[in-house]
mmCIF file of C-alpha atoms and ligand atoms in Angstrom:
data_model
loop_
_atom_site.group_PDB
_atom_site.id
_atom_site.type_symbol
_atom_site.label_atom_id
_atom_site.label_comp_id
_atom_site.label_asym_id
_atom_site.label_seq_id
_atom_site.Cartn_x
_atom_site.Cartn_y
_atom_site.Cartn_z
ATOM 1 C CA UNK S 1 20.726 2.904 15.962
ATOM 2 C CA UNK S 2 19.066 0.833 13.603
ATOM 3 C CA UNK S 3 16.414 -0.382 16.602
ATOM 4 C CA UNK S 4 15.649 2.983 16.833
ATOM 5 C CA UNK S 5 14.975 3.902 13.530
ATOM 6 C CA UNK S 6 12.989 0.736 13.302
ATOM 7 C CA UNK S 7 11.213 1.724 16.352
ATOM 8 C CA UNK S 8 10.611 5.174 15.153
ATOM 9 C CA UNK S 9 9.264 4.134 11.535
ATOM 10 C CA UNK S 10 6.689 1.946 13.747
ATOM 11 C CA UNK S 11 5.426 4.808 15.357
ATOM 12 C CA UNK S 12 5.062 7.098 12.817
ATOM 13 C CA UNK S 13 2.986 3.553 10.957
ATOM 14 C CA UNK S 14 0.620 3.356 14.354
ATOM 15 C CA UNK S 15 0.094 6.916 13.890
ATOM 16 C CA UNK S 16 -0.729 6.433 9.953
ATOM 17 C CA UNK S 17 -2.451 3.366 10.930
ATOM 18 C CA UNK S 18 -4.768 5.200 13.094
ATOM 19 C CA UNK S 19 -5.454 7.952 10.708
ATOM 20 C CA UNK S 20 -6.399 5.129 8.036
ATOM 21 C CA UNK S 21 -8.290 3.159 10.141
ATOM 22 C CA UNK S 22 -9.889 5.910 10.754
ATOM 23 C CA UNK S 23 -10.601 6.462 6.764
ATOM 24 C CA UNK S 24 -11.675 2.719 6.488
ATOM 25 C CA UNK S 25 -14.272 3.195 9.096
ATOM 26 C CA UNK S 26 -16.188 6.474 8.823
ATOM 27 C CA UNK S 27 -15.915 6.767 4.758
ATOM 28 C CA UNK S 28 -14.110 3.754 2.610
ATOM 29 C CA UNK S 29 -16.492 1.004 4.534
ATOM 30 C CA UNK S 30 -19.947 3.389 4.255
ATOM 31 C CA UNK S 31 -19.329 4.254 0.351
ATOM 32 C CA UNK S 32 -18.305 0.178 -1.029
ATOM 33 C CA UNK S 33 -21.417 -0.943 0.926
ATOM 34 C CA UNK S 34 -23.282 2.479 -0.589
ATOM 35 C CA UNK S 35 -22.079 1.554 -4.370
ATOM 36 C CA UNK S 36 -22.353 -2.494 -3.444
ATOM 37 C CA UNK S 37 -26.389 -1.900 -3.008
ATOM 38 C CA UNK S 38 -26.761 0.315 -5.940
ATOM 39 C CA UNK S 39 -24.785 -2.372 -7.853
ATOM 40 C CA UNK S 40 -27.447 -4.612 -6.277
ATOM 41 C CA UNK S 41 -30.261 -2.428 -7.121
ATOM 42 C CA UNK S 42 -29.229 -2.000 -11.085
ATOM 43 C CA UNK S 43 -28.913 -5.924 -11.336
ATOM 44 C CA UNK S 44 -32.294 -6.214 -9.694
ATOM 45 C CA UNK S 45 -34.031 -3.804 -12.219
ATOM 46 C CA UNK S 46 -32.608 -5.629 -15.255
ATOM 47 C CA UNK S 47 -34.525 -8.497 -14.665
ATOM 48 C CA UNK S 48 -32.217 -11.492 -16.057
ATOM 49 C CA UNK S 49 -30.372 -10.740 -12.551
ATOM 50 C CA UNK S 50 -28.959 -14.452 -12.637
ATOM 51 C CA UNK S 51 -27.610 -15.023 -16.021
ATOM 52 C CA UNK S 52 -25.909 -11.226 -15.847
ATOM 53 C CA UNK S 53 -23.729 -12.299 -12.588
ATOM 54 C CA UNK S 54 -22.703 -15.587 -14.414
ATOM 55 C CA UNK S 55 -21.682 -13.636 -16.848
ATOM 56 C CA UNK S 56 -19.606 -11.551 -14.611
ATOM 57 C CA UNK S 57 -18.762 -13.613 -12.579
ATOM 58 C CA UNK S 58 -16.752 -15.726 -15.979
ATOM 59 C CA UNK S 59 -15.488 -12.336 -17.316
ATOM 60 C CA UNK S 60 -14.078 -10.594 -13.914
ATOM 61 C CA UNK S 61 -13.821 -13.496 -11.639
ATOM 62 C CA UNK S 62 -13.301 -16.335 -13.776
ATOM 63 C CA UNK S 63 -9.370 -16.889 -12.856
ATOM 64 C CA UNK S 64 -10.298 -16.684 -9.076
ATOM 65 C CA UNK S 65 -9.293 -19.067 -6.661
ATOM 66 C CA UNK S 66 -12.620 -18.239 -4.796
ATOM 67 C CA UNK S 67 -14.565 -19.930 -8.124
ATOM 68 C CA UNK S 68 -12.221 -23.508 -8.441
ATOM 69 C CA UNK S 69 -12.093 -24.138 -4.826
ATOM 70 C CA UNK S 70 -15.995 -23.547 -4.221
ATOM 71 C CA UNK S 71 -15.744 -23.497 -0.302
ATOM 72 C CA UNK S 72 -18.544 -21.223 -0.530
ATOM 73 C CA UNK S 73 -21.494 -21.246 1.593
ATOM 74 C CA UNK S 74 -23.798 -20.014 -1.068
ATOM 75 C CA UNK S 75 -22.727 -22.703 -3.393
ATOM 76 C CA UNK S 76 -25.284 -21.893 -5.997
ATOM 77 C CA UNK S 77 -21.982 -21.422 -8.376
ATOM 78 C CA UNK S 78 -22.838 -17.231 -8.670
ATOM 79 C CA UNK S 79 -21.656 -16.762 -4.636
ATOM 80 C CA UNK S 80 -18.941 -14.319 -5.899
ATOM 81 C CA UNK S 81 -20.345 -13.158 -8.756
ATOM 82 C CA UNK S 82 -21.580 -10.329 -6.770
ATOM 83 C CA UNK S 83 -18.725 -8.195 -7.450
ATOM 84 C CA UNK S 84 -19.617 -8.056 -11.110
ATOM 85 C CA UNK S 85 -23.160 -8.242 -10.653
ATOM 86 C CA UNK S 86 -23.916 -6.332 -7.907
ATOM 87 C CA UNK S 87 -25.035 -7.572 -4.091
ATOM 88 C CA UNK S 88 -21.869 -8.788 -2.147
ATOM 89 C CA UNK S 89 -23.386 -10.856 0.376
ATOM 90 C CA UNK S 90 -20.360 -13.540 -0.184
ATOM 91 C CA UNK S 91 -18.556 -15.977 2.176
ATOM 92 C CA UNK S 92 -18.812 -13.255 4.932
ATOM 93 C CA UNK S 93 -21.106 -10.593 5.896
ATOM 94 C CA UNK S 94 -20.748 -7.083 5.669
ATOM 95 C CA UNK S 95 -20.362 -6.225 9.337
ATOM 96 C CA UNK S 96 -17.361 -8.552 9.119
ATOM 97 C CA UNK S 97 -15.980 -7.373 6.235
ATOM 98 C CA UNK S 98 -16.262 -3.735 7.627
ATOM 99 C CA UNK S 99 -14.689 -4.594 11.150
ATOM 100 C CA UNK S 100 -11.838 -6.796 9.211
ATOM 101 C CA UNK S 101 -11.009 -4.217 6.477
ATOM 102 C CA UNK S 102 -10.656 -1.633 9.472
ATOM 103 C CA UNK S 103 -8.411 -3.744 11.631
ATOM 104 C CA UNK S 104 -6.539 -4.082 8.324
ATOM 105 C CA UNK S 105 -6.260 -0.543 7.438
ATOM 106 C CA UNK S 106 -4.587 -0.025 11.014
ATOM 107 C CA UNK S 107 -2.007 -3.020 9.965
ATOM 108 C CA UNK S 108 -1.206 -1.191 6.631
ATOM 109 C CA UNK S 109 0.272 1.483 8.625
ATOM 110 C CA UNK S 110 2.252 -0.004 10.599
ATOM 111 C CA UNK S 111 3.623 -1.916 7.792
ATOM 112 C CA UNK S 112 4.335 0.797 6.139
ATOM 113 C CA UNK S 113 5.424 2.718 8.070
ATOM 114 C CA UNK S 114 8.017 -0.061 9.651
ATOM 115 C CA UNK S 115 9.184 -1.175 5.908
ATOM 116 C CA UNK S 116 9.717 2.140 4.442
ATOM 117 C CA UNK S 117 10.246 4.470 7.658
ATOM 118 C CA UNK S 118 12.142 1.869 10.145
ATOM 119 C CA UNK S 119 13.899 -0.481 7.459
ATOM 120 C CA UNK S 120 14.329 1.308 4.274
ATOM 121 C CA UNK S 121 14.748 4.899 5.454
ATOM 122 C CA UNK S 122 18.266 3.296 7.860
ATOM 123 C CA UNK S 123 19.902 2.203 4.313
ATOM 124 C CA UNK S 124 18.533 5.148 2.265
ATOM 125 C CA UNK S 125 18.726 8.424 4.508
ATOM 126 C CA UNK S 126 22.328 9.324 3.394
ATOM 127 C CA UNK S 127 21.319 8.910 -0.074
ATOM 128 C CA UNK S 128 17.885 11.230 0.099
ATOM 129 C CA UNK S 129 18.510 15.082 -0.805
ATOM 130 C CA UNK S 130 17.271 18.481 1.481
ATOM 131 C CA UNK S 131 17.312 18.243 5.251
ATOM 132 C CA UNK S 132 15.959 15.930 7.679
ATOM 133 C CA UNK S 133 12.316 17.129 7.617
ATOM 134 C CA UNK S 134 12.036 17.035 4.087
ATOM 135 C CA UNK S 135 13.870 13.352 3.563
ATOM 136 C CA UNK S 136 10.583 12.394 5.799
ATOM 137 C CA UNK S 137 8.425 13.777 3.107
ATOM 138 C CA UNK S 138 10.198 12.561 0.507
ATOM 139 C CA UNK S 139 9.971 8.403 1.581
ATOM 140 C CA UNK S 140 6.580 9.055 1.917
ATOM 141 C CA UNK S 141 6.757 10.505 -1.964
ATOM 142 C CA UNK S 142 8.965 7.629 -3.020
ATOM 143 C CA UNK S 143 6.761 5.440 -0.901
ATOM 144 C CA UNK S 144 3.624 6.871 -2.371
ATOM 145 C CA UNK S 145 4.898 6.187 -6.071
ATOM 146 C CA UNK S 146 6.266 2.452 -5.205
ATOM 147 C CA UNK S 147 3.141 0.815 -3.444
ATOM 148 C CA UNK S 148 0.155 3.159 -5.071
ATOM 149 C CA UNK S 149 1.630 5.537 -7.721
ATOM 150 C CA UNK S 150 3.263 3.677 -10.337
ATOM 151 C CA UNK S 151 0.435 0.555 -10.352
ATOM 152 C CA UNK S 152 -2.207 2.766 -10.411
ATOM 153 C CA UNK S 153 -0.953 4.221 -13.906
ATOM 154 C CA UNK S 154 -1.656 0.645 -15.433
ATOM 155 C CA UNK S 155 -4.296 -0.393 -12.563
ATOM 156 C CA UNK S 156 -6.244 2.643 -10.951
ATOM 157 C CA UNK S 157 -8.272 1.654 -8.010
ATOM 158 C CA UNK S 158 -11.291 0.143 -9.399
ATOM 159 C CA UNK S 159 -15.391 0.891 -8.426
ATOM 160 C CA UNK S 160 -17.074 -1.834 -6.315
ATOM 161 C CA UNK S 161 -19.044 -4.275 -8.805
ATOM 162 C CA UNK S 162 -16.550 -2.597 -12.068
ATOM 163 C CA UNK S 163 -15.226 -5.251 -14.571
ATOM 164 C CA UNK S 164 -11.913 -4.742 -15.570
ATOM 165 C CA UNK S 165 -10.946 -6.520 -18.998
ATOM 166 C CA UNK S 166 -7.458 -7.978 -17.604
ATOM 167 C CA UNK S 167 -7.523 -11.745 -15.428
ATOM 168 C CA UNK S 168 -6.893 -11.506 -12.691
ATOM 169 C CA UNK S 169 -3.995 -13.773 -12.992
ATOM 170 C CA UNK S 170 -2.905 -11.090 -15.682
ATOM 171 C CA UNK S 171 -3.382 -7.887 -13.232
ATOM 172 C CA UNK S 172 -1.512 -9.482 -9.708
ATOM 173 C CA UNK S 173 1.854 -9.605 -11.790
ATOM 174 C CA UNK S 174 1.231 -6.541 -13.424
ATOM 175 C CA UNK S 175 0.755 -4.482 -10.077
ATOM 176 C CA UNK S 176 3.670 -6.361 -8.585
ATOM 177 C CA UNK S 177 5.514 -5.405 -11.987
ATOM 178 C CA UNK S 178 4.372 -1.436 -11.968
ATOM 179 C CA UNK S 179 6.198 -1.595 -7.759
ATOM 180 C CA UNK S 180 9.630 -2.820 -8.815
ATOM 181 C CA UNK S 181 9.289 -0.469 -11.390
ATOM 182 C CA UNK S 182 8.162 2.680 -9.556
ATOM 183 C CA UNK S 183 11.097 1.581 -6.712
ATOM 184 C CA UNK S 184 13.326 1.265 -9.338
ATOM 185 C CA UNK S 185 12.484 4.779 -10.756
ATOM 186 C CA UNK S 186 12.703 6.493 -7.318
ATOM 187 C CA UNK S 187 15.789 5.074 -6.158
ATOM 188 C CA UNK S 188 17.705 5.762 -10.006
ATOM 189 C CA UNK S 189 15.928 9.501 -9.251
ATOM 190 C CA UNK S 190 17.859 9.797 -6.297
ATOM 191 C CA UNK S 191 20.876 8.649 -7.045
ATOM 192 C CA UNK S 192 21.049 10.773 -10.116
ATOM 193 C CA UNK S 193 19.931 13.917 -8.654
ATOM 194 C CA UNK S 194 22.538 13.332 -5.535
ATOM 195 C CA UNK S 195 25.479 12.487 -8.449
ATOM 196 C CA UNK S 196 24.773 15.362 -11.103
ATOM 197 C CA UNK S 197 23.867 18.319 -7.847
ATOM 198 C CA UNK S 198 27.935 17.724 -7.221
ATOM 199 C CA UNK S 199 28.998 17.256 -10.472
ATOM 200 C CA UNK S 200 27.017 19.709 -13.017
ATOM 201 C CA UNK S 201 24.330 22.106 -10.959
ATOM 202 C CA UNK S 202 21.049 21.766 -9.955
ATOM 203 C CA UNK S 203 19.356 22.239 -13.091
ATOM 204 C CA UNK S 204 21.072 19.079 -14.313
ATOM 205 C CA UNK S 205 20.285 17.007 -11.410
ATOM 206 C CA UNK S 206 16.577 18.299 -11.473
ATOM 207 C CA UNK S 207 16.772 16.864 -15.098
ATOM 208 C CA UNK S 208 18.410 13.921 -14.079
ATOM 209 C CA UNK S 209 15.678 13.085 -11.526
ATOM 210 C CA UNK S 210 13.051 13.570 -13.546
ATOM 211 C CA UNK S 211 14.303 11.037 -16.604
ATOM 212 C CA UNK S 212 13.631 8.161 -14.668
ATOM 213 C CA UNK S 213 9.924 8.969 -13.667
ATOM 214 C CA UNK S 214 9.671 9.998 -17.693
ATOM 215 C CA UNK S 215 10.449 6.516 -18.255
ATOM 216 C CA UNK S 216 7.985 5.235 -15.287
ATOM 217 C CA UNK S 217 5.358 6.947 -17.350
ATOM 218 C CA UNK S 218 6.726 5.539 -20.863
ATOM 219 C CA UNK S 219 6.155 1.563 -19.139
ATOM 220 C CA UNK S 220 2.512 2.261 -18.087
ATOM 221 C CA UNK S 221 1.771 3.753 -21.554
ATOM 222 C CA UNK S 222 3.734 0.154 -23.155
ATOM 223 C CA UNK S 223 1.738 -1.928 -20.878
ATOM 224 C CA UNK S 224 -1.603 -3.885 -21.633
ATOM 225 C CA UNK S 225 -4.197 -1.677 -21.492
ATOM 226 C CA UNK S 226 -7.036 -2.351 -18.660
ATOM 227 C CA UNK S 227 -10.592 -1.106 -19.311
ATOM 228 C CA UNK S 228 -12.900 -1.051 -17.106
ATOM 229 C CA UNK S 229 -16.393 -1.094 -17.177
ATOM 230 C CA UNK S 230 -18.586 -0.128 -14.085
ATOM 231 C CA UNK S 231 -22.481 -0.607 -13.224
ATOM 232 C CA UNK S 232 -22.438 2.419 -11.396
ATOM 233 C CA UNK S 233 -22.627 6.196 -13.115
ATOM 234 C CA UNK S 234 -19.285 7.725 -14.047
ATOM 235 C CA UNK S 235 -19.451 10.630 -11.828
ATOM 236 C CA UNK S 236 -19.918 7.795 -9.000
ATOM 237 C CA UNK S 237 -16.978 5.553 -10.198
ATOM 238 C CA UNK S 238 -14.915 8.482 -10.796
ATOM 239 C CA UNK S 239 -15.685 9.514 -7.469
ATOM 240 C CA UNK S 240 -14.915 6.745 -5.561
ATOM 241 C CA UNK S 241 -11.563 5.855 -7.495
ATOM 242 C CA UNK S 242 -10.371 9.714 -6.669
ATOM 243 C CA UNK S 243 -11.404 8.739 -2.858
ATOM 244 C CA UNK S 244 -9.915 5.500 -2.678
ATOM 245 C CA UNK S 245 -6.796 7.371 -4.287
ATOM 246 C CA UNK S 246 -7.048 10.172 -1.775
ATOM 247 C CA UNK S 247 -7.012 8.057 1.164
ATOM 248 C CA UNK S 248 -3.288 6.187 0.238
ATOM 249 C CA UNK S 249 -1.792 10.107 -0.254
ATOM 250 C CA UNK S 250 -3.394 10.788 3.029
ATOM 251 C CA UNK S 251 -1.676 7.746 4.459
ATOM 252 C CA UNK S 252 1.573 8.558 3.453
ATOM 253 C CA UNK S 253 1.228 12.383 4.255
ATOM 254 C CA UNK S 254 0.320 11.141 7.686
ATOM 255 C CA UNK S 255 3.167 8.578 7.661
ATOM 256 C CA UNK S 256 5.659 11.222 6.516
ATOM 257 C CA UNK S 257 4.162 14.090 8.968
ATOM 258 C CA UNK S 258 4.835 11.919 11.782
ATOM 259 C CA UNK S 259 7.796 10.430 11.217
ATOM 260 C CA UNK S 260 9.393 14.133 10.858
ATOM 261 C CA UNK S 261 7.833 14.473 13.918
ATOM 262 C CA UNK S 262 9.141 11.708 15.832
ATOM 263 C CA UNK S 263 12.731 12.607 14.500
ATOM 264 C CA UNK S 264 12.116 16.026 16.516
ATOM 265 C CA UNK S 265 10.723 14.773 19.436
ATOM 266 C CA UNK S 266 13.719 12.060 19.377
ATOM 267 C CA UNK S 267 16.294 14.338 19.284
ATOM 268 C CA UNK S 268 15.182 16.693 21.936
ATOM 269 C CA UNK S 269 15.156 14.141 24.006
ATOM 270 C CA UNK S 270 18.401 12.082 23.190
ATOM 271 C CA UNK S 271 19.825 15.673 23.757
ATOM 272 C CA UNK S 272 18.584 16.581 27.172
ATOM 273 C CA UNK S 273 19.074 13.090 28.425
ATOM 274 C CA UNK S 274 15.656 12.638 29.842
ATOM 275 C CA UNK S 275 14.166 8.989 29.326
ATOM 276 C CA UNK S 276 10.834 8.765 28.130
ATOM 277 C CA UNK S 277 8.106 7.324 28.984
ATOM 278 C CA UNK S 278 9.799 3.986 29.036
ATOM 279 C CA UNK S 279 8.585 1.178 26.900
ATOM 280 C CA UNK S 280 9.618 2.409 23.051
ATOM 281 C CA UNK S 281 12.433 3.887 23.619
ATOM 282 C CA UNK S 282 14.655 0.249 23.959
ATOM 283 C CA UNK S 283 17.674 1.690 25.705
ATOM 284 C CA UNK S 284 19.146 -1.561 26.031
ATOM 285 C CA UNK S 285 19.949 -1.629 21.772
ATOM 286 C CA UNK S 286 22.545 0.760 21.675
ATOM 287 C CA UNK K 1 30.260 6.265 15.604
ATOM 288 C CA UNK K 2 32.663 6.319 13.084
ATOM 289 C CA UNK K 3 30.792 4.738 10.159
ATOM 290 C CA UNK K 4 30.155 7.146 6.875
ATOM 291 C CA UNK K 5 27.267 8.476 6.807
ATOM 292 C CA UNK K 6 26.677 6.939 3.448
ATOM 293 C CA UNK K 7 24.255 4.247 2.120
ATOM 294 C CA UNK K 8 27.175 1.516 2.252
ATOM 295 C CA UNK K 9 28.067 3.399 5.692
ATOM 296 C CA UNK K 10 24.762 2.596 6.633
ATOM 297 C CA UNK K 11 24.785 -1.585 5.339
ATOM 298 C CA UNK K 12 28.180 -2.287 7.593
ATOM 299 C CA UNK K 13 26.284 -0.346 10.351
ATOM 300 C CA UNK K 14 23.469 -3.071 10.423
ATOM 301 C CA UNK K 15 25.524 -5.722 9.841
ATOM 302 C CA UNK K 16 27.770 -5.191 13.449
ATOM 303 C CA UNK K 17 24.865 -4.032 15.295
ATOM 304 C CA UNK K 18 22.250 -6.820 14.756
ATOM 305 C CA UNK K 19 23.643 -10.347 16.048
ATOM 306 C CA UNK K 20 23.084 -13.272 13.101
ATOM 307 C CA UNK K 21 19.717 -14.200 15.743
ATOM 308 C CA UNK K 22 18.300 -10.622 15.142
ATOM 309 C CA UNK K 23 19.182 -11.463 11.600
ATOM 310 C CA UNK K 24 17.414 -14.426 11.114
ATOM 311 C CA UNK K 25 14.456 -13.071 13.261
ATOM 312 C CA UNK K 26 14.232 -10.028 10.185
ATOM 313 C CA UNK K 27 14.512 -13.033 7.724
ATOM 314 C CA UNK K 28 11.963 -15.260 9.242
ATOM 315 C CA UNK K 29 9.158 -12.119 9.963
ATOM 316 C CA UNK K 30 9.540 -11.363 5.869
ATOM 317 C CA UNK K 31 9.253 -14.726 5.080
ATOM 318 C CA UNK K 32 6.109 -14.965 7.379
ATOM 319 C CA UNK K 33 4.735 -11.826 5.659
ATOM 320 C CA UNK K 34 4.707 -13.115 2.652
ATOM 321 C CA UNK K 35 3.088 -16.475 3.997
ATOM 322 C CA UNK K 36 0.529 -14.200 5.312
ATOM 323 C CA UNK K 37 -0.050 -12.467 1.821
ATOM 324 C CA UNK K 38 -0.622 -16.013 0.186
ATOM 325 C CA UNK K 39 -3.246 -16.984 3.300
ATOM 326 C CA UNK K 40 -5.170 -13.726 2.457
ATOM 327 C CA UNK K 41 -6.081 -15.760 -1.037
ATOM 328 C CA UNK K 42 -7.981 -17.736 1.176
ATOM 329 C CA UNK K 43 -12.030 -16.716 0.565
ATOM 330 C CA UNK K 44 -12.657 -16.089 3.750
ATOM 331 C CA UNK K 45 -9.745 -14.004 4.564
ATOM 332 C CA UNK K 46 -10.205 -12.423 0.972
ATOM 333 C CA UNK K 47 -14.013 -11.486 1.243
ATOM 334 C CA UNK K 48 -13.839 -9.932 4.400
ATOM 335 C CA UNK K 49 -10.820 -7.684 3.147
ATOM 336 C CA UNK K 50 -12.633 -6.794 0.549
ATOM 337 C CA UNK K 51 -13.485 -3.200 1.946
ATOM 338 C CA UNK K 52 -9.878 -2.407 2.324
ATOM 339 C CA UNK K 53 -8.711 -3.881 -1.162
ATOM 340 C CA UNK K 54 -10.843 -0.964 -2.686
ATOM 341 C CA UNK K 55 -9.908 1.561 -0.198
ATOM 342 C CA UNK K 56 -5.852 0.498 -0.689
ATOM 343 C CA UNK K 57 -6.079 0.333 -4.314
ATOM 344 C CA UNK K 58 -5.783 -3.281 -4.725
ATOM 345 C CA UNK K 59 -9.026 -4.643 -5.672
ATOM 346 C CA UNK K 60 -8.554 -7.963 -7.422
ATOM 347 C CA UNK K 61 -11.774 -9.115 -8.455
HETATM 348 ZN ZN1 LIG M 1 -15.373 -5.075 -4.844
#
């Protein structure tokens, strides 16, 4: 049983993966190389190009591992700065970049999809509220809020070439921090609403699942404050961060979609007995 | 077939149907994951993810 769950949240990830790949390819990849030359462009027309990336490169990357180890080819001591400053012809080029970041968009599914959809979704599905098609929906929710969500209220997705005032020795923690936290908050959601729906009524238990996100919310107004400052026009960073957003609710839509869909196809087939096609359905595990 | 069909239901369930191998295996793939999450530190590794960091969210720079 749990092979086939695990199997099943893997499917629904290569679907997802697919999807996002997808994404990476035809409008993430176009639109950071897009605001990466107008970054370029604005640090060209200031004229003191150089001493503006060292600048950036101390303030946003000055905590980087990229700057003390100085394996880079450049070497000139700006090589990264070009996320502050603009151009980001760093250790690799762009084509690279773009081919890796798609291959890695596909991976993101699946690893999604096989952490929250295979593993988590075994342990949790007696504990999720509504039937089956909607428990789909709502991983990808509490999925959603853990990985993206709940960071992104402290940590939004930045602009290419934005500085953000937080190290980033400050910011890794905090993202990992703003996870737990949004985990945490779905899982004490759930468990309330499941506890006060038998005890006191729905209204209580929709109160009761919606204390713990209150408290989510409370955290990321507590927490150190980030600002960011862009090279690019507002409308254009505002823009991008709403795409970038988009795209993870996409993922998990997709991711959630499927996986309901899976269950379906799963059970109409465990029902009338017929094997499919063979290779993903690992017979020999139960 | 007998198990609850509860959360704990669910823990026993996974603990009699994966053998302490398939066990380890689980242990050993996380623990490789998150070996794989320190190697993508590396620059090269980083800069060529760097696409995908803004598209995920997760820009660190
Ligand atoms: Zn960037």
């Amino acid at each position: 049983m749990f092979a086939q769950y695990l199997t099943r949240g893997v499917k629904a990830g290569l679907v997802a993966g697919l999807v996002f790949g997808l994404f990476m390819a035809v409008v993430a990849n176009p639109l950071v190389a897009y605001a990466d030359e107008l970054n370029h462009a604005t640090v060209e027309e200031s004229g003191h190009s150089h001493e503006a990336e060292s600048a950036h490169s101390h303030e946003s990357e000055g905590t980087h591992s990229h700057e003390s180890e100085g394996t880079h080819s450049h070497g000139s001591g700006d090589s990264h700065a070009g996320e502050g400053g603009g151009h980001h012809d760093t250790a690799v080029s762009m084509a690279v970049t773009k081919a890796v970041s798609v291959a890695a968009g596909g991976l993101w599914g699946v690893v999604l999809g096989g952490a929250f959809f295979g593993v988590a979704f075994f342990f949790l599905e007696p504990a999720i509220p509504g039937p089956d098609a909607a428990k789909s929906y709502l991983m990808g929710l509490a999925g959603f809020i853990t990985v993206s969500g709940a960071p992104w209220l402290v940590l939004p997705p930045a602009a290419p070439g934005a500085e953000q005032s937080l190290s980033v020795a400050t910011r890794l923690p905090l993202y990992a921090g703003m996870m737990l936290a949004g985990a945490l908050a779905c899982l004490s959601a759930g468990y309330a609403y499941t506890r006060l729906r038998e005890s006191s009524g729905l209204p209580a238990a929709i109160v009761g699942a919606v204390v713990p996100f209150s408290l989510l919310a409370a955290l990321a107004v507590v927490a150190p404050e980030n600002a960011v400052h862009g090279a690019l026009s507002p409308t254009l960073e505002t823009g991008l961060t709403g795409l970038f957003a988009f795209g993870q609710v996409l993922l998990w839509l997709v991711l959630a979609a499927a996986h309901a869909w899976f269950r379906l196809s799963s059970e109409s087939e465990s029902e009338s007995a017929i094997p499919t096609a063979g290779r993903d359905s690992a017979p020999a595990a139960d | 077939m007998a198990t609850a069909n509860t959360v704990n239901g669910r823990i026993e369930r996974a603990r009699t149907e994966l053998s302490p191998t398939q066990m380890a295996a689980g242990a050993l793939f996380i623990a490789a994951l998150g070996f794989t999450l320190l190697f993508v530190q590396d620059p090269l590794v980083h800069d060529s993810l760097h696409n995908f960091r803004h598209a995920a969210g997760i820009a660190c720079h």
